Amino acid sequence: MTIEQDTRRQTQSQLDSIEAEIRDTQPLTSHKKNLLELRKQYEKDSNFDKAVLHLSESYASIRTVRGDGNCFYRSFLYSLCENMKDRERIINVVEDSISHAEKFGYERFTIEIFWEELLDFLKSLPCEIHEQLVQENSISDYSSWYMRILTAVQLKSDPERFLPFLEGEYYDIPTFCQKEVEPMGKECQMTQVLALAEYMGVRVEIEYLDGRDVKPTKHSFGSEEAKTTLNLLYRPGHYDILYKV
């Protein structure tokens, strides 16, 4: 074994160890918590602490999501299931989505099981959402991956509009989707947030808590006329679910 190969092996071993620790210590989604519990994490950071206090004027609770690179899609899914105001329309969007995905190069036999998992779950609502979405290697994973495909479909449907907003050295949408959108564990940029909100026809409102200011900044994605609104919290590299007062 060369030095380079040994270094790669050790690096992968460290990554595997970190992933195992995350799985063992963080549920896919937590139960609701009082938002002010976040202050315990920021006792030594006055900006974050004050920002949490500002947030508490509008939001009462938070549901934390596992920090495994899929947190935006898991948060989107969970909040969608809790807040669907136009259930029939959303189910129809998902039902028709597999045909759209095929038009953009995704083979039905490779994505059908994931599509069915999400569609069947949405049709089963209302159900025990939390019990279903905390199961390992089950609905949350399957549905989160399929929502990555829907995000990619939206990006590919209008490449000229989305291309200028890509972060990193990407010069075409298909490569970006292949590297940054489709693989599980890849963190989400604003471009993906907008694409998924638009595809699903929902409004996503995200409070940005990044420590730069004592007052969080809100960014909204998707149509103002959308009947369903999802409220999320962003902290550097991570998304959780917010619940209004």
Short mmCIF file of C-alpha atoms in Angstrom, two decimals:
data_model
loop_
_atom_site.label_atom_id
_atom_site.label_comp_id
_atom_site.label_asym_id
_atom_site.label_seq_id
_atom_site.Cartn_x
_atom_site.Cartn_y
_atom_site.Cartn_z
CA MET A 1 0.00 0.00 0.00
CA THR A 2 1.37 3.41 -0.98
CA ILE A 3 1.49 6.40 1.40
CA GLU A 4 -1.29 8.04 -0.60
CA GLN A 5 -3.50 4.96 -0.39
CA ASP A 6 -2.87 4.65 3.34
CA THR A 7 -3.76 8.32 3.84
CA ARG A 8 -6.99 7.86 1.91
CA ARG A 9 -7.83 4.78 3.95
CA GLN A 10 -7.26 6.62 7.22
CA THR A 11 -9.30 9.61 6.04
CA GLN A 12 -12.20 7.38 5.01
CA SER A 13 -11.99 5.57 8.33
CA GLN A 14 -12.24 8.90 10.16
CA LEU A 15 -15.22 9.94 8.03
CA ASP A 16 -16.96 6.63 8.71
CA SER A 17 -16.36 7.10 12.42
CA ILE A 18 -17.84 10.61 12.35
CA GLU A 19 -20.90 9.41 10.42
CA ALA A 20 -21.42 6.56 12.89
CA GLU A 21 -21.23 8.98 15.81
CA ILE A 22 -23.81 11.26 14.16
CA ARG A 23 -26.17 8.33 13.63
CA ASP A 24 -25.76 7.20 17.22
CA THR A 25 -26.25 10.62 18.83
CA GLN A 26 -28.71 12.44 16.55
CA PRO A 27 -32.17 11.17 15.57
CA LEU A 28 -33.28 11.90 12.02
CA THR A 29 -35.72 14.40 13.53
CA SER A 30 -36.21 15.29 17.17
CA HIS A 31 -39.38 15.97 19.12
CA LYS A 32 -40.36 19.61 19.40
CA LYS A 33 -38.21 21.65 21.76
CA ASN A 34 -38.59 25.10 23.27
CA LEU A 35 -36.72 27.43 20.95
CA LEU A 36 -34.95 29.09 23.88
CA GLU A 37 -33.08 25.83 24.49
CA LEU A 38 -30.80 26.98 21.67
CA ARG A 39 -29.39 29.60 24.01
CA LYS A 40 -27.49 26.86 25.85
CA GLN A 41 -25.40 26.33 22.72
CA TYR A 42 -24.46 29.99 22.46
CA GLU A 43 -23.67 31.06 26.02
CA LYS A 44 -20.30 32.41 24.86
CA ASP A 45 -21.54 34.04 21.69
CA SER A 46 -23.60 37.13 22.40
CA ASN A 47 -24.69 37.69 18.80
CA PHE A 48 -26.14 34.20 18.46
CA ASP A 49 -27.74 34.42 21.89
CA LYS A 50 -29.43 37.75 21.13
CA ALA A 51 -30.55 36.44 17.75
CA VAL A 52 -32.24 33.47 19.41
CA LEU A 53 -34.08 35.90 21.71
CA HIS A 54 -35.27 37.82 18.65
CA LEU A 55 -36.43 34.59 17.05
CA SER A 56 -38.40 33.65 20.15
CA GLU A 57 -40.66 36.66 19.56
CA SER A 58 -42.03 34.95 16.45
CA TYR A 59 -41.29 31.26 17.00
CA ALA A 60 -42.05 29.09 20.02
CA SER A 61 -40.49 25.76 19.12
CA ILE A 62 -37.86 24.04 17.07
CA ARG A 63 -37.51 20.50 15.76
CA THR A 64 -33.87 19.66 15.16
CA VAL A 65 -32.79 17.52 12.24
CA ARG A 66 -29.78 15.24 11.91
CA GLY A 67 -26.72 17.03 10.57
CA ASP A 68 -25.81 14.55 7.89
CA GLY A 69 -25.87 16.75 4.81
CA ASN A 70 -29.51 15.91 4.12
CA CYS A 71 -30.99 18.24 6.72
CA PHE A 72 -32.65 20.64 4.28
CA TYR A 73 -34.51 17.87 2.45
CA ARG A 74 -35.51 16.15 5.70
CA SER A 75 -36.70 19.48 7.14
CA PHE A 76 -38.61 20.27 3.95
CA LEU A 77 -40.30 16.85 3.97
CA TYR A 78 -41.27 16.93 7.64
CA SER A 79 -42.58 20.50 7.52
CA LEU A 80 -44.44 19.79 4.28
CA CYS A 81 -46.23 16.85 5.88
CA GLU A 82 -47.23 18.99 8.86
CA ASN A 83 -48.38 22.04 6.89
CA MET A 84 -49.99 20.92 3.63
CA LYS A 85 -52.84 23.33 2.99
CA ASP A 86 -53.38 22.13 -0.58
CA ARG A 87 -52.84 18.40 -0.16
CA GLU A 88 -54.52 17.28 -3.37
CA ARG A 89 -52.46 19.61 -5.54
CA ILE A 90 -49.17 18.57 -3.91
CA ILE A 91 -50.00 14.89 -4.30
CA ASN A 92 -50.78 15.50 -7.97
CA VAL A 93 -47.43 17.27 -8.41
CA VAL A 94 -45.58 14.29 -6.96
CA GLU A 95 -47.72 11.82 -8.91
CA ASP A 96 -46.85 13.51 -12.21
CA SER A 97 -43.21 14.08 -11.29
CA ILE A 98 -41.87 10.72 -12.41
CA SER A 99 -42.84 11.53 -16.01
CA HIS A 100 -41.07 14.89 -15.73
CA ALA A 101 -37.98 13.18 -14.33
CA GLU A 102 -37.90 10.76 -17.26
CA LYS A 103 -37.84 13.70 -19.68
CA PHE A 104 -34.63 14.89 -18.03
CA GLY A 105 -32.79 11.59 -18.28
CA TYR A 106 -33.80 9.71 -15.12
CA GLU A 107 -34.77 6.14 -15.88
CA ARG A 108 -38.05 5.09 -14.31
CA PHE A 109 -36.78 1.75 -13.03
CA THR A 110 -34.01 3.48 -11.05
CA ILE A 111 -36.21 6.06 -9.32
CA GLU A 112 -39.64 4.42 -9.19
CA ILE A 113 -39.27 2.89 -5.71
CA PHE A 114 -38.30 6.27 -4.25
CA TRP A 115 -41.15 8.02 -6.05
CA GLU A 116 -43.64 5.44 -4.77
CA GLU A 117 -42.33 5.79 -1.21
CA LEU A 118 -42.89 9.55 -1.16
CA LEU A 119 -46.22 9.40 -2.99
CA ASP A 120 -47.65 6.66 -0.78
CA PHE A 121 -46.54 8.47 2.37
CA LEU A 122 -48.17 11.75 1.31
CA LYS A 123 -51.37 9.89 0.45
CA SER A 124 -51.36 8.25 3.89
CA LEU A 125 -51.46 11.59 5.71
CA PRO A 126 -52.60 12.38 8.32
CA CYS A 127 -50.67 9.62 10.04
CA GLU A 128 -48.04 9.32 12.76
CA ILE A 129 -45.58 11.57 10.95
CA HIS A 130 -42.87 11.51 13.58
CA GLU A 131 -42.91 7.74 14.04
CA GLN A 132 -42.59 7.27 10.29
CA LEU A 133 -39.88 9.85 9.65
CA VAL A 134 -37.48 8.83 12.42
CA GLN A 135 -37.03 5.31 11.09
CA GLU A 136 -33.55 4.63 9.74
CA ASN A 137 -33.15 3.61 6.08
CA SER A 138 -36.84 4.13 5.45
CA ILE A 139 -39.29 6.82 4.32
CA SER A 140 -37.14 9.79 5.32
CA ASP A 141 -34.13 8.59 3.32
CA TYR A 142 -36.10 7.42 0.29
CA SER A 143 -38.22 10.56 0.13
CA SER A 144 -35.31 12.91 0.77
CA TRP A 145 -33.40 11.39 -2.12
CA TYR A 146 -36.40 11.65 -4.43
CA MET A 147 -36.79 15.31 -3.52
CA ARG A 148 -33.20 15.76 -4.63
CA ILE A 149 -34.31 14.42 -8.00
CA LEU A 150 -37.22 16.88 -8.11
CA THR A 151 -34.77 19.67 -7.30
CA ALA A 152 -32.52 18.57 -10.16
CA VAL A 153 -35.49 18.37 -12.54
CA GLN A 154 -36.44 21.95 -11.74
CA LEU A 155 -32.87 23.14 -12.24
CA LYS A 156 -32.58 21.31 -15.55
CA SER A 157 -35.92 22.68 -16.73
CA ASP A 158 -34.60 26.25 -16.71
CA PRO A 159 -30.78 26.06 -16.83
CA GLU A 160 -30.16 29.58 -18.11
CA ARG A 161 -31.97 31.12 -15.14
CA PHE A 162 -30.29 28.99 -12.48
CA LEU A 163 -26.76 28.76 -13.87
CA PRO A 164 -25.58 32.25 -12.74
CA PHE A 165 -26.45 31.39 -9.13
CA LEU A 166 -24.40 28.22 -8.81
CA GLU A 167 -21.66 28.26 -6.20
CA GLY A 168 -18.31 26.71 -6.93
CA GLU A 169 -16.64 26.06 -10.26
CA TYR A 170 -19.64 24.75 -12.16
CA TYR A 171 -20.36 25.78 -15.72
CA ASP A 172 -23.40 23.66 -16.51
CA ILE A 173 -26.48 22.49 -14.64
CA PRO A 174 -26.20 18.71 -15.34
CA THR A 175 -22.72 18.53 -13.79
CA PHE A 176 -23.86 20.56 -10.80
CA CYS A 177 -26.81 18.23 -10.28
CA GLN A 178 -24.64 15.14 -10.62
CA LYS A 179 -22.09 16.41 -8.09
CA GLU A 180 -24.08 18.56 -5.66
CA VAL A 181 -27.76 17.71 -5.84
CA GLU A 182 -28.32 14.03 -6.52
CA PRO A 183 -25.85 12.43 -4.02
CA MET A 184 -27.12 11.93 -0.48
CA GLY A 185 -25.09 13.82 2.11
CA LYS A 186 -24.47 16.86 -0.09
CA GLU A 187 -25.40 20.09 1.64
CA CYS A 188 -27.96 22.41 0.11
CA GLN A 189 -27.38 25.88 -1.35
CA MET A 190 -29.97 28.62 -1.86
CA THR A 191 -30.32 27.57 -5.49
CA GLN A 192 -31.60 24.14 -4.49
CA VAL A 193 -33.97 25.65 -1.92
CA LEU A 194 -35.54 27.84 -4.59
CA ALA A 195 -35.74 25.02 -7.12
CA LEU A 196 -37.53 22.60 -4.79
CA ALA A 197 -39.90 25.30 -3.49
CA GLU A 198 -40.83 26.16 -7.06
CA TYR A 199 -41.25 22.57 -8.18
CA MET A 200 -43.53 21.73 -5.25
CA GLY A 201 -45.39 25.03 -5.46
CA VAL A 202 -44.84 25.96 -1.81
CA ARG A 203 -43.38 28.91 0.08
CA VAL A 204 -40.22 28.31 2.11
CA GLU A 205 -39.33 30.95 4.68
CA ILE A 206 -35.90 30.57 6.24
CA GLU A 207 -34.57 32.48 9.23
CA TYR A 208 -30.80 32.86 8.86
CA LEU A 209 -28.93 32.70 12.15
CA ASP A 210 -25.26 33.08 11.28
CA GLY A 211 -23.81 35.13 14.15
CA ARG A 212 -23.15 38.18 12.00
CA ASP A 213 -26.02 40.18 13.45
CA VAL A 214 -28.11 40.15 16.60
CA LYS A 215 -31.27 39.97 14.50
CA PRO A 216 -31.87 37.04 12.15
CA THR A 217 -32.43 37.69 8.46
CA LYS A 218 -35.39 36.06 6.74
CA HIS A 219 -35.20 34.85 3.14
CA SER A 220 -38.27 33.60 1.31
CA PHE A 221 -38.37 31.21 -1.64
CA GLY A 222 -41.26 30.28 -3.89
CA SER A 223 -44.46 32.07 -4.76
CA GLU A 224 -46.02 34.54 -2.33
CA GLU A 225 -49.38 33.12 -3.39
CA ALA A 226 -48.55 29.56 -2.30
CA LYS A 227 -51.06 28.13 0.16
CA THR A 228 -48.49 26.00 1.98
CA THR A 229 -45.64 27.68 3.85
CA LEU A 230 -42.68 25.94 5.49
CA ASN A 231 -40.69 27.69 8.23
CA LEU A 232 -37.07 26.64 8.62
CA LEU A 233 -34.02 27.81 10.54
CA TYR A 234 -30.60 28.00 8.94
CA ARG A 235 -27.40 27.99 10.94
CA PRO A 236 -24.09 27.69 9.11
CA GLY A 237 -24.29 24.43 7.16
CA HIS A 238 -27.49 23.24 8.80
CA TYR A 239 -31.30 23.43 8.66
CA ASP A 240 -33.95 22.76 11.33
CA ILE A 241 -37.74 23.25 11.52
CA LEU A 242 -39.37 26.23 13.22
CA TYR A 243 -42.86 26.57 14.71
CA LYS A 244 -44.52 29.94 15.10
CA VAL A 245 -45.81 31.33 18.38
#
